[in-house]
Amino acid sequence: MHGLTSTASDPSAFLRTAEAELLDLAVEVSQADWVHATYITEDTQALAARANARLMESTLRWAKDSVHLPADRMSAEDHRKAKLLRLSLPLVAPSDPGASLELARTVAEMEGRFAKAQYTPLGATEPVDLQALSRILSEVRDPVRLEDAWVGWHRVGREIREPYQRYVSLANLGAKELGFPDLGAMWRSRYDMDPDAFASEVDRLWGEVQPLYESLHTYVRARLRAFYGPSRVPERGPIPAYLLGNMWAQSWEGIFPLVAPADAEPGFDLTEVLVKRGTTPQELVRYAERFFVSLGLPALPPTFWERSMFLRPRDREVVCHASAWDLDYVHDLRIKMCIEITADDFATVHHELGHNYYQRAYAGQPYLFRESAHDGFHEAVGDTISLSVTPEYLVRVGLLDEAPDASRDIGLLLYRALEKVAFLPFGLLVDRWRWDVFSGRVAPSEYNRSWWEFRRRYQGVGPPAPRGEEEFDPGAKFHVPANVPYMRYFLAHLLQFQFHRALVRAEGATGPLHRASIYGSRKAGERLEAMLAMGARNEWPDALEVITGDRRMDAQALLDYFAPLQRWLDEQNRGVPSGW
Ligand code: X8Z
Ligand code: ZN
């Protein structure tokens, strides 16, 4: 099947055969993963693990055979395919008998443990899930209850630590067989540049946004100190992570009411508006679909509405973490989410549909190109649309009677910064930490200590009390047990501002970026679609150029967007200690 002769004699045919076999196995993986994620049992876990193991084994074999392809007799397209073949999975096991199944089982088990974890918070009588605990983190202002919910959820890491270590060793061996030093190097090789150069690239990007993040941190710390008092919030040290309105302190809009100055609220509360109107989860998704349709993209297929999971079922365990799927890699699009009627989930449904519209647009490509330009692009599409959810847009779709005037702009910008700027260091550090874990720079005996070093260094946040090595706090974040690379979100948080700026300017808009929306713009839609349809056929700078005219990722668009806020923060922070 994987004969050397066919490799050498007809590279295109070799790659097409590989694609056909991998597509079949990938569809089986989607089906098994979908059933597992929407109905967690021993059996669905076993089925998902088996399907994943088969895909890993096949990918490894084809990738190893492809080494013998005659480079000098291959088209540019086939070169790209051969390169992507080796990088098409976020994980492979070594070829030893049973290793793929063991690795796939280990990941499925970690995912299951994460999905099923519960804790009975102070004042409750029943254990509750992550969603309910997250609601405490964002809504409750009693620091004792906040700390309790935070500590309670983080217990989940303890049972993930051991399988995680096994996963690290197996996944590293698999990456080595594919010719990468370790799994982190394999992940960093998907960016059309030298993996070390990519690491420097993200440092450069972080350097561009770090001053803005520090200004926000300084401002928020002072406000939280005023609210919770000096015994909870230090004047100069890291902010306790449980006070920032989110389980991982990754985005801070939950504490907007605590830090918003009196004269600068956004002037409306989208959650309240949606709840008052009795919006259903379906309708929430319809808003997002209508936005894409307004750009000239097609409506979602009827099967999307029949097969998606919008609500947490009462009678079974599911993976609630939101995701978007294309089960047959053509048009079986779906999302899986436990939707709550909030402004947060309003943004998340746009995020998820961004994935679905990307998948739809590149479905005509050969299998190995049915991917985004790089994974940050996939994460940026729906968020770009969310940046167009301005007050004026909400008025146009009937969710708001009147847009607040420009005097409320600081409120709008501060809210956005709590969402987007606060996220940046977290987006960066999850994989900075994992890269060190995979390379062995961080030994298992230091997993938790080093995790907190990274959180302190980049985010300037700390745990409620020292955390020992019996804990495994990275395991309390979905993407760690689920083996989802995370640097994509850091990149997406910069790219979405680059996309937004380019698309609103394509329409000729000249006003402030935070009041500009591409809603209803066919021109923006065409540009977006042109980029989406390329899939992974070209190197990512080509895709970036199609949409923005630039070939480099940079933070300037984000800094332009927040420039008025930066000036305002500088005034607020005068005389306030900064840094940690
Ligand atoms: O995982 C997600 C999406 C699915 S790709 C809901 N996000 C990251 C997270 O929740 O940690 C979106 C923002 C960052
Ligand atoms: Zn996503």
XYZ file of C-alpha atoms and ligand atoms in Angstrom:
595
model
C 0.000 0.000 0.000
C 2.723 2.457 0.920
C 5.193 1.135 -1.676
C 8.406 2.994 -2.338
C 8.020 2.468 -6.072
C 4.780 4.396 -6.256
C 6.311 7.131 -4.125
C 9.139 7.612 -6.552
C 7.297 7.073 -9.805
C 4.257 9.279 -9.349
C 4.382 11.683 -6.408
C 1.006 13.246 -7.253
C -0.699 9.877 -7.272
C 1.014 8.964 -4.006
C -0.295 12.118 -2.362
C -3.789 11.704 -3.768
C -3.956 8.136 -2.462
C -2.741 9.280 0.945
C -5.365 12.030 0.959
C -8.179 9.645 0.071
C -7.234 7.233 2.849
C -6.696 9.964 5.431
C -9.967 11.675 4.544
C -11.865 8.438 5.157
C -10.193 7.961 8.524
C -10.636 11.622 9.452
C -14.382 11.393 8.811
C -14.530 8.360 11.081
C -12.633 10.333 13.713
C -15.116 13.216 13.455
C -18.048 10.886 13.825
C -16.569 9.051 16.787
C -15.343 12.271 18.427
C -18.737 13.925 17.922
C -20.590 11.074 19.559
C -18.047 10.955 22.383
C -18.177 14.715 22.979
C -21.975 14.783 23.009
C -22.464 11.566 25.021
C -19.508 10.629 27.204
C -19.512 6.967 28.204
C -16.895 4.225 28.477
C -18.009 2.976 25.081
C -17.946 6.241 23.168
C -14.552 6.947 24.730
C -13.259 3.602 23.468
C -14.680 4.171 19.985
C -13.203 7.649 19.757
C -9.822 6.398 20.949
C -9.791 3.607 18.358
C -10.686 5.928 15.482
C -8.039 8.431 16.549
C -5.438 5.702 16.889
C -6.116 4.493 13.344
C -5.763 7.996 11.922
C -2.509 8.562 13.823
C -1.076 5.265 12.597
C -1.981 5.921 9.007
C -0.726 9.504 9.092
C 2.576 8.391 10.566
C 3.039 5.730 7.869
C 2.210 8.046 4.984
C 4.361 10.818 6.412
C 7.333 8.495 6.836
C 6.907 7.152 3.305
C 6.697 10.651 1.910
C 10.333 11.171 2.859
C 11.154 9.174 -0.265
C 9.252 11.478 -2.608
C 11.515 12.826 -5.389
C 11.733 16.489 -4.393
C 13.218 17.575 -7.709
C 10.319 16.172 -9.719
C 7.437 17.577 -7.705
C 5.076 20.445 -8.374
C 4.885 23.290 -5.862
C 1.438 22.032 -4.891
C 2.751 18.554 -4.124
C 5.628 19.998 -2.122
C 3.156 21.868 0.033
C 1.016 18.762 0.443
C 3.995 16.674 1.507
C 4.955 19.301 4.050
C 1.425 19.512 5.455
C 1.058 15.740 5.567
C 3.702 15.614 8.295
C 1.951 18.421 10.162
C -1.662 17.466 9.660
C -2.242 16.158 13.194
C -1.596 17.879 16.523
C -0.437 14.537 17.878
C 1.037 11.230 16.745
C 2.217 8.224 18.718
C 5.372 6.239 18.012
C 4.942 3.218 15.741
C 5.405 0.623 18.550
C 2.486 -1.793 18.716
C -0.279 -0.407 20.859
C 1.243 3.031 21.339
C -1.328 4.873 19.211
C -4.189 3.305 21.066
C -2.617 4.044 24.418
C -2.016 7.675 23.505
C -5.497 8.153 22.060
C -7.029 6.543 25.150
C -4.973 8.736 27.422
C -6.192 11.912 25.712
C -9.820 10.722 25.626
C -9.582 9.922 29.318
C -8.124 13.316 30.230
C -10.876 15.002 28.226
C -13.502 12.897 29.961
C -12.160 13.691 33.437
C -12.134 17.374 32.625
C -15.655 17.323 31.178
C -17.156 15.460 34.130
C -15.496 17.367 36.949
C -17.757 19.031 39.504
C -17.491 20.804 42.838
C -19.968 21.831 45.516
C -19.347 25.528 46.101
C -19.878 27.299 49.427
C -23.538 27.720 50.166
C -24.661 25.039 47.683
C -25.823 21.521 48.475
C -25.159 19.872 45.111
C -21.978 19.655 43.066
C -21.981 21.873 39.979
C -20.035 21.925 36.720
C -17.480 24.290 35.235
C -20.122 26.500 33.671
C -21.803 27.148 36.993
C -18.464 27.687 38.723
C -17.461 30.096 35.973
C -20.649 32.031 36.567
C -19.627 32.433 40.196
C -16.238 33.750 39.105
C -17.791 36.395 36.879
C -20.847 37.416 38.914
C -20.104 37.026 42.608
C -18.224 39.791 44.451
C -17.674 38.032 47.771
C -13.959 37.164 47.735
C -14.445 34.151 50.007
C -16.877 32.550 47.597
C -14.697 33.472 44.636
C -11.648 31.861 46.153
C -13.670 28.784 47.078
C -15.029 28.288 43.545
C -11.571 28.824 42.085
C -9.866 26.335 44.408
C -12.736 23.863 43.987
C -12.501 23.796 40.217
C -8.708 23.543 40.227
C -8.890 20.199 42.011
C -9.609 18.722 38.573
C -5.925 19.025 37.698
C -4.929 16.423 40.285
C -6.456 13.545 38.345
C -5.094 14.801 35.054
C -1.486 15.071 36.122
C -0.589 11.404 35.838
C -2.115 10.717 32.399
C -0.618 14.022 31.260
C 2.909 12.787 31.972
C 2.327 9.621 30.008
C 0.862 11.650 27.138
C 3.932 13.904 27.071
C 6.346 11.016 26.729
C 4.355 9.161 24.087
C 3.571 12.269 22.040
C 7.230 13.302 22.094
C 8.278 9.893 20.791
C 5.732 10.215 18.003
C 6.973 13.690 17.067
C 10.545 12.337 16.991
C 9.561 9.602 14.559
C 8.271 12.331 12.281
C 11.628 14.062 12.532
C 10.818 16.786 15.070
C 12.825 17.200 18.288
C 9.618 17.114 20.386
C 5.889 17.871 20.196
C 6.379 21.593 20.854
C 8.783 21.855 17.907
C 6.213 20.010 15.789
C 3.536 22.545 16.728
C 5.883 25.454 15.979
C 6.630 24.025 12.530
C 3.143 24.782 11.183
C 3.871 28.493 10.561
C 5.815 28.439 7.301
C 8.990 29.554 9.005
C 11.773 28.098 11.059
C 10.333 26.899 14.406
C 12.877 28.940 16.380
C 12.144 32.004 14.280
C 8.477 31.502 15.101
C 9.259 31.561 18.819
C 11.093 34.862 18.340
C 8.212 36.156 16.248
C 5.707 35.656 19.075
C 8.098 37.354 21.489
C 8.338 40.318 19.131
C 4.538 40.506 18.929
C 4.195 40.268 22.690
C 6.710 43.082 23.057
C 4.483 45.307 20.915
C 1.422 44.878 23.132
C 3.050 44.487 26.535
C 2.936 48.222 27.434
C -0.813 48.370 26.755
C -1.369 45.229 28.833
C 0.651 46.677 31.699
C -1.390 49.871 31.633
C -4.589 47.853 31.830
C -3.146 45.707 34.636
C -2.104 48.789 36.604
C -5.529 50.370 36.265
C -7.443 47.199 37.125
C -5.256 46.358 40.111
C -5.825 49.797 41.613
C -9.592 49.524 41.126
C -9.717 46.031 42.597
C -7.610 47.171 45.541
C -10.068 49.973 46.156
C -12.948 47.483 46.036
C -11.539 44.423 47.847
C -9.072 46.211 50.101
C -5.313 45.951 50.656
C -5.504 42.566 52.398
C -6.713 40.920 49.166
C -4.997 43.023 46.495
C -1.336 44.058 46.804
C -0.232 47.518 45.785
C 2.658 46.247 43.673
C 2.447 42.452 43.430
C 0.475 40.143 41.167
C -3.341 40.278 41.195
C -5.024 37.207 42.744
C -6.307 35.221 39.769
C -9.718 34.515 41.331
C -10.607 38.232 41.443
C -10.472 38.872 37.709
C -13.909 37.592 36.734
C -12.826 34.433 34.918
C -11.618 30.990 36.016
C -8.243 31.440 34.281
C -8.118 35.249 34.470
C -7.873 35.017 30.689
C -10.416 37.707 29.952
C -11.737 40.184 32.444
C -15.042 41.541 31.149
C -16.761 39.857 34.107
C -15.406 42.613 36.358
C -16.360 45.453 34.029
C -18.929 46.798 36.513
C -16.199 46.961 39.180
C -13.657 48.842 37.123
C -15.845 51.005 34.872
C -15.710 54.692 35.766
C -19.125 56.160 36.527
C -19.275 58.439 33.497
C -18.132 55.833 31.015
C -20.374 52.809 30.987
C -21.087 51.461 27.515
C -24.626 52.750 28.064
C -26.243 49.356 27.571
C -25.898 45.777 28.730
C -26.216 43.264 25.895
C -26.813 40.336 28.264
C -29.732 42.182 29.788
C -31.150 43.089 26.379
C -30.949 39.497 25.129
C -32.448 38.028 28.289
C -35.279 40.578 28.419
C -36.272 39.744 24.866
C -36.419 36.051 25.718
C -33.792 35.218 23.098
C -33.382 31.446 22.598
C -30.060 29.701 21.895
C -31.202 29.088 18.290
C -31.937 32.762 17.841
C -28.539 33.688 19.221
C -26.955 31.555 16.503
C -29.293 33.087 13.898
C -27.889 36.553 14.658
C -24.423 35.282 13.861
C -25.563 33.497 10.696
C -27.366 36.631 9.475
C -24.164 38.594 9.871
C -22.280 36.250 7.559
C -25.210 36.267 5.119
C -25.143 40.076 5.112
C -21.587 39.824 3.758
C -22.823 37.781 0.812
C -21.921 34.361 2.216
C -24.542 31.583 2.012
C -26.891 30.568 4.792
C -25.962 27.504 6.837
C -27.320 24.165 5.562
C -30.496 22.765 7.165
C -28.462 19.897 8.649
C -26.550 22.465 10.711
C -29.755 23.260 12.585
C -30.803 19.623 12.864
C -27.507 18.189 14.047
C -25.829 20.884 16.152
C -25.879 20.766 19.931
C -26.857 24.172 21.351
C -27.829 23.191 24.868
C -26.397 21.104 27.641
C -28.511 17.926 27.727
C -29.857 17.021 31.149
C -29.536 13.275 30.826
C -25.902 12.714 29.892
C -22.337 13.976 30.206
C -21.022 16.117 27.351
C -17.972 18.235 26.535
C -19.399 21.723 27.006
C -16.359 23.595 25.733
C -17.597 25.276 22.532
C -16.400 23.901 19.193
C -17.242 23.952 15.484
C -17.174 20.884 13.259
C -17.341 19.806 9.646
C -18.001 16.117 10.017
C -17.638 15.045 6.390
C -15.144 17.789 5.433
C -17.662 19.068 2.870
C -20.922 20.425 4.218
C -21.894 18.624 7.415
C -21.269 21.730 9.522
C -22.206 21.801 13.191
C -21.449 23.535 16.436
C -21.434 22.031 19.886
C -22.006 24.464 22.722
C -23.857 24.749 26.002
C -25.262 28.162 25.113
C -26.217 30.623 27.809
C -27.973 33.850 26.919
C -25.142 36.275 27.630
C -23.061 38.845 25.770
C -20.159 36.450 26.200
C -21.892 33.609 24.378
C -23.177 36.057 21.779
C -19.498 36.607 20.925
C -18.757 32.882 21.140
C -21.427 31.870 18.611
C -19.852 34.337 16.169
C -16.475 32.797 16.949
C -17.761 29.292 16.239
C -19.536 30.221 13.021
C -16.271 31.777 11.861
C -14.821 28.253 11.974
C -17.802 26.822 10.088
C -17.638 29.464 7.346
C -13.916 28.836 6.923
C -14.533 25.075 6.655
C -17.284 25.666 4.129
C -15.109 27.981 2.030
C -12.149 25.604 1.728
C -14.210 22.439 1.225
C -13.383 22.543 -2.497
C -9.647 22.193 -1.838
C -7.789 18.868 -1.825
C -7.945 17.249 1.613
C -4.551 18.410 2.859
C -5.442 22.039 2.077
C -8.758 21.910 3.949
C -7.241 23.862 6.787
C -6.677 27.487 7.617
C -3.577 29.390 6.461
C -2.290 28.845 9.984
C -4.333 28.017 13.045
C -4.468 31.644 14.206
C -6.450 32.435 11.055
C -9.080 29.863 11.971
C -9.502 31.418 15.393
C -9.614 34.983 14.061
C -12.493 34.848 11.581
C -15.495 34.793 13.900
C -13.795 37.205 16.300
C -13.323 39.632 13.418
C -17.084 39.581 12.928
C -17.572 40.172 16.668
C -15.483 43.338 16.438
C -18.198 44.585 14.077
C -20.806 44.101 16.794
C -20.873 47.830 17.552
C -23.722 49.773 19.157
C -24.696 51.009 15.678
C -24.885 47.400 14.482
C -27.065 46.457 17.457
C -29.398 49.290 16.519
C -29.563 48.051 12.923
C -30.569 44.529 13.972
C -33.109 45.842 16.451
C -31.325 44.875 19.674
C -30.827 48.474 20.774
C -33.021 51.537 20.374
C -30.281 54.070 20.230
C -26.479 53.964 20.100
C -24.712 55.689 22.998
C -22.897 58.845 21.941
C -19.144 59.221 21.693
C -18.863 60.315 25.339
C -19.365 56.642 26.229
C -16.490 55.479 24.076
C -14.094 54.887 26.944
C -16.603 52.462 28.408
C -16.870 50.552 25.139
C -13.119 50.451 24.715
C -12.474 49.432 28.280
C -14.944 46.563 27.930
C -13.217 45.431 24.729
C -9.803 45.721 26.368
C -10.943 43.559 29.282
C -11.993 40.982 26.677
C -9.115 41.229 24.224
C -6.064 42.915 25.750
C -6.311 41.046 29.044
C -6.242 37.820 27.035
C -2.901 38.398 25.313
C -0.431 37.182 27.965
C -2.583 34.155 28.750
C -2.825 33.348 25.036
C 0.951 33.396 24.922
C 1.921 31.638 28.116
C -0.078 28.409 27.837
C 2.159 27.194 25.027
C 5.288 28.930 26.247
C 4.833 26.630 29.230
C 3.923 23.564 27.126
C 6.872 24.095 24.777
C 9.148 23.867 27.829
C 7.306 20.798 29.091
C 7.632 18.999 25.749
C 11.297 19.915 25.362
C 12.061 18.642 28.859
C 13.205 22.053 30.114
C 10.438 21.743 32.667
C 10.472 18.358 34.418
C 7.277 16.725 35.736
C 8.420 17.488 39.273
C 8.197 21.213 38.436
C 5.037 21.318 36.340
C 3.010 23.409 38.722
C 5.769 25.664 40.015
C 6.781 26.598 36.482
C 3.138 27.121 35.449
C 2.797 29.753 38.136
C 6.096 31.336 37.176
C 4.750 31.820 33.678
C 1.452 33.163 34.936
C 3.211 35.620 37.146
C 5.757 36.685 34.567
C 3.336 37.270 31.666
C -0.038 37.949 33.257
C 1.024 39.383 36.601
C -1.450 37.162 38.432
C -0.991 34.758 41.328
C -2.792 31.880 43.076
C -4.786 32.441 46.287
C -2.153 30.497 48.266
C 1.059 28.693 47.263
C 0.240 25.715 45.035
C 2.218 22.498 45.496
C 3.135 19.761 43.059
C 0.182 17.631 44.156
C -1.840 20.119 42.136
C -1.725 20.379 38.362
C -3.257 23.752 37.589
C -2.624 23.745 33.821
C -4.896 20.675 33.751
C -7.774 22.929 34.827
C -7.716 24.603 31.388
C -9.558 22.653 28.653
C -6.900 22.855 25.942
C -4.230 21.198 28.091
C -5.991 17.860 28.733
C -7.598 18.056 25.260
C -4.265 18.567 23.457
C -5.323 21.713 21.614
C -2.401 24.027 20.806
C -3.031 27.493 22.258
C -0.668 29.942 20.551
C -3.341 30.172 17.838
C -5.465 32.336 20.132
C -2.659 34.742 20.843
C -2.083 35.156 17.110
C -5.820 35.409 16.460
C -6.126 38.246 18.943
C -3.723 40.294 16.830
C -4.928 39.074 13.431
C -8.572 39.905 14.114
C -7.647 43.575 14.515
C -5.582 43.463 11.325
C -8.549 41.877 9.506
C -11.038 44.300 11.024
C -9.033 47.390 10.106
C -8.471 46.188 6.544
C -12.094 45.198 5.968
C -13.642 48.392 7.329
C -11.199 50.464 5.299
C -12.108 48.424 2.204
C -15.549 49.949 2.620
C -13.994 53.388 2.803
C -14.859 53.934 6.472
C -12.614 56.502 8.117
C -14.051 56.860 11.635
C -12.672 55.258 14.803
C -12.116 51.522 14.433
C -14.200 50.601 17.463
C -17.312 52.195 15.942
C -16.868 50.657 12.490
C -18.815 47.585 11.364
C -18.608 45.535 8.192
C -22.228 44.418 8.580
C -23.855 44.323 5.147
C -20.618 44.993 3.273
C -20.317 42.853 0.134
C -16.844 44.189 -0.539
C -15.597 43.043 2.848
C -17.402 39.725 2.310
C -15.697 39.128 -1.008
C -12.266 39.792 0.432
C -12.901 37.591 3.396
C -14.285 34.784 1.249
C -11.309 34.980 -1.135
C -8.962 34.427 1.766
C -11.058 31.684 3.367
C -11.372 29.735 0.114
C -7.561 29.459 -0.194
C -7.489 27.186 2.810
C -3.926 26.065 3.441
C -2.976 25.999 -0.246
C -0.633 28.973 0.122
C 1.774 29.980 2.835
C 0.019 32.199 5.351
C 1.626 35.503 4.315
C -0.177 35.118 0.961
C -3.495 34.707 2.762
C -2.790 37.671 5.010
C -1.965 39.759 1.952
C -5.269 38.887 0.277
C -7.225 40.253 3.176
C -4.997 43.075 4.494
C -2.368 43.826 1.864
C 0.313 43.073 4.476
C 2.525 40.012 4.729
C 3.479 40.378 8.373
C 1.520 39.885 11.563
C 1.760 42.913 13.806
C 0.024 44.614 16.682
C -0.375 48.051 15.101
C -4.040 47.577 14.211
C -4.796 46.534 17.789
C -2.825 49.492 19.133
C -4.668 51.871 16.770
C -7.998 50.461 17.905
C -7.143 51.046 21.554
C -5.186 54.296 21.169
C -7.879 56.451 22.844
C -8.024 54.013 25.751
C -4.240 53.974 26.126
C -4.283 57.773 26.523
C -7.083 57.554 29.053
C -5.326 54.799 31.029
C -2.142 56.850 31.128
C -4.095 59.661 32.800
C -5.807 57.343 35.259
C -2.551 55.635 36.147
C -0.617 58.780 36.978
C 1.083 58.203 40.331
C -0.203 54.605 40.565
C 2.454 51.888 40.977
C 2.769 49.686 37.946
C 4.345 46.256 37.277
C 4.687 43.289 39.627
O -11.440 27.627 22.972
C -11.887 28.640 22.484
C -13.087 28.573 21.532
C -13.112 27.318 20.750
S -11.837 27.213 19.584
C -14.357 28.671 22.324
N -11.343 29.852 22.804
C -10.227 29.988 23.728
C -10.636 29.649 25.152
O -11.828 29.522 25.417
O -9.751 29.530 26.000
C -11.752 31.138 22.253
C -10.914 32.160 22.954
C -9.799 31.423 23.637
Zn -12.102 28.582 18.031
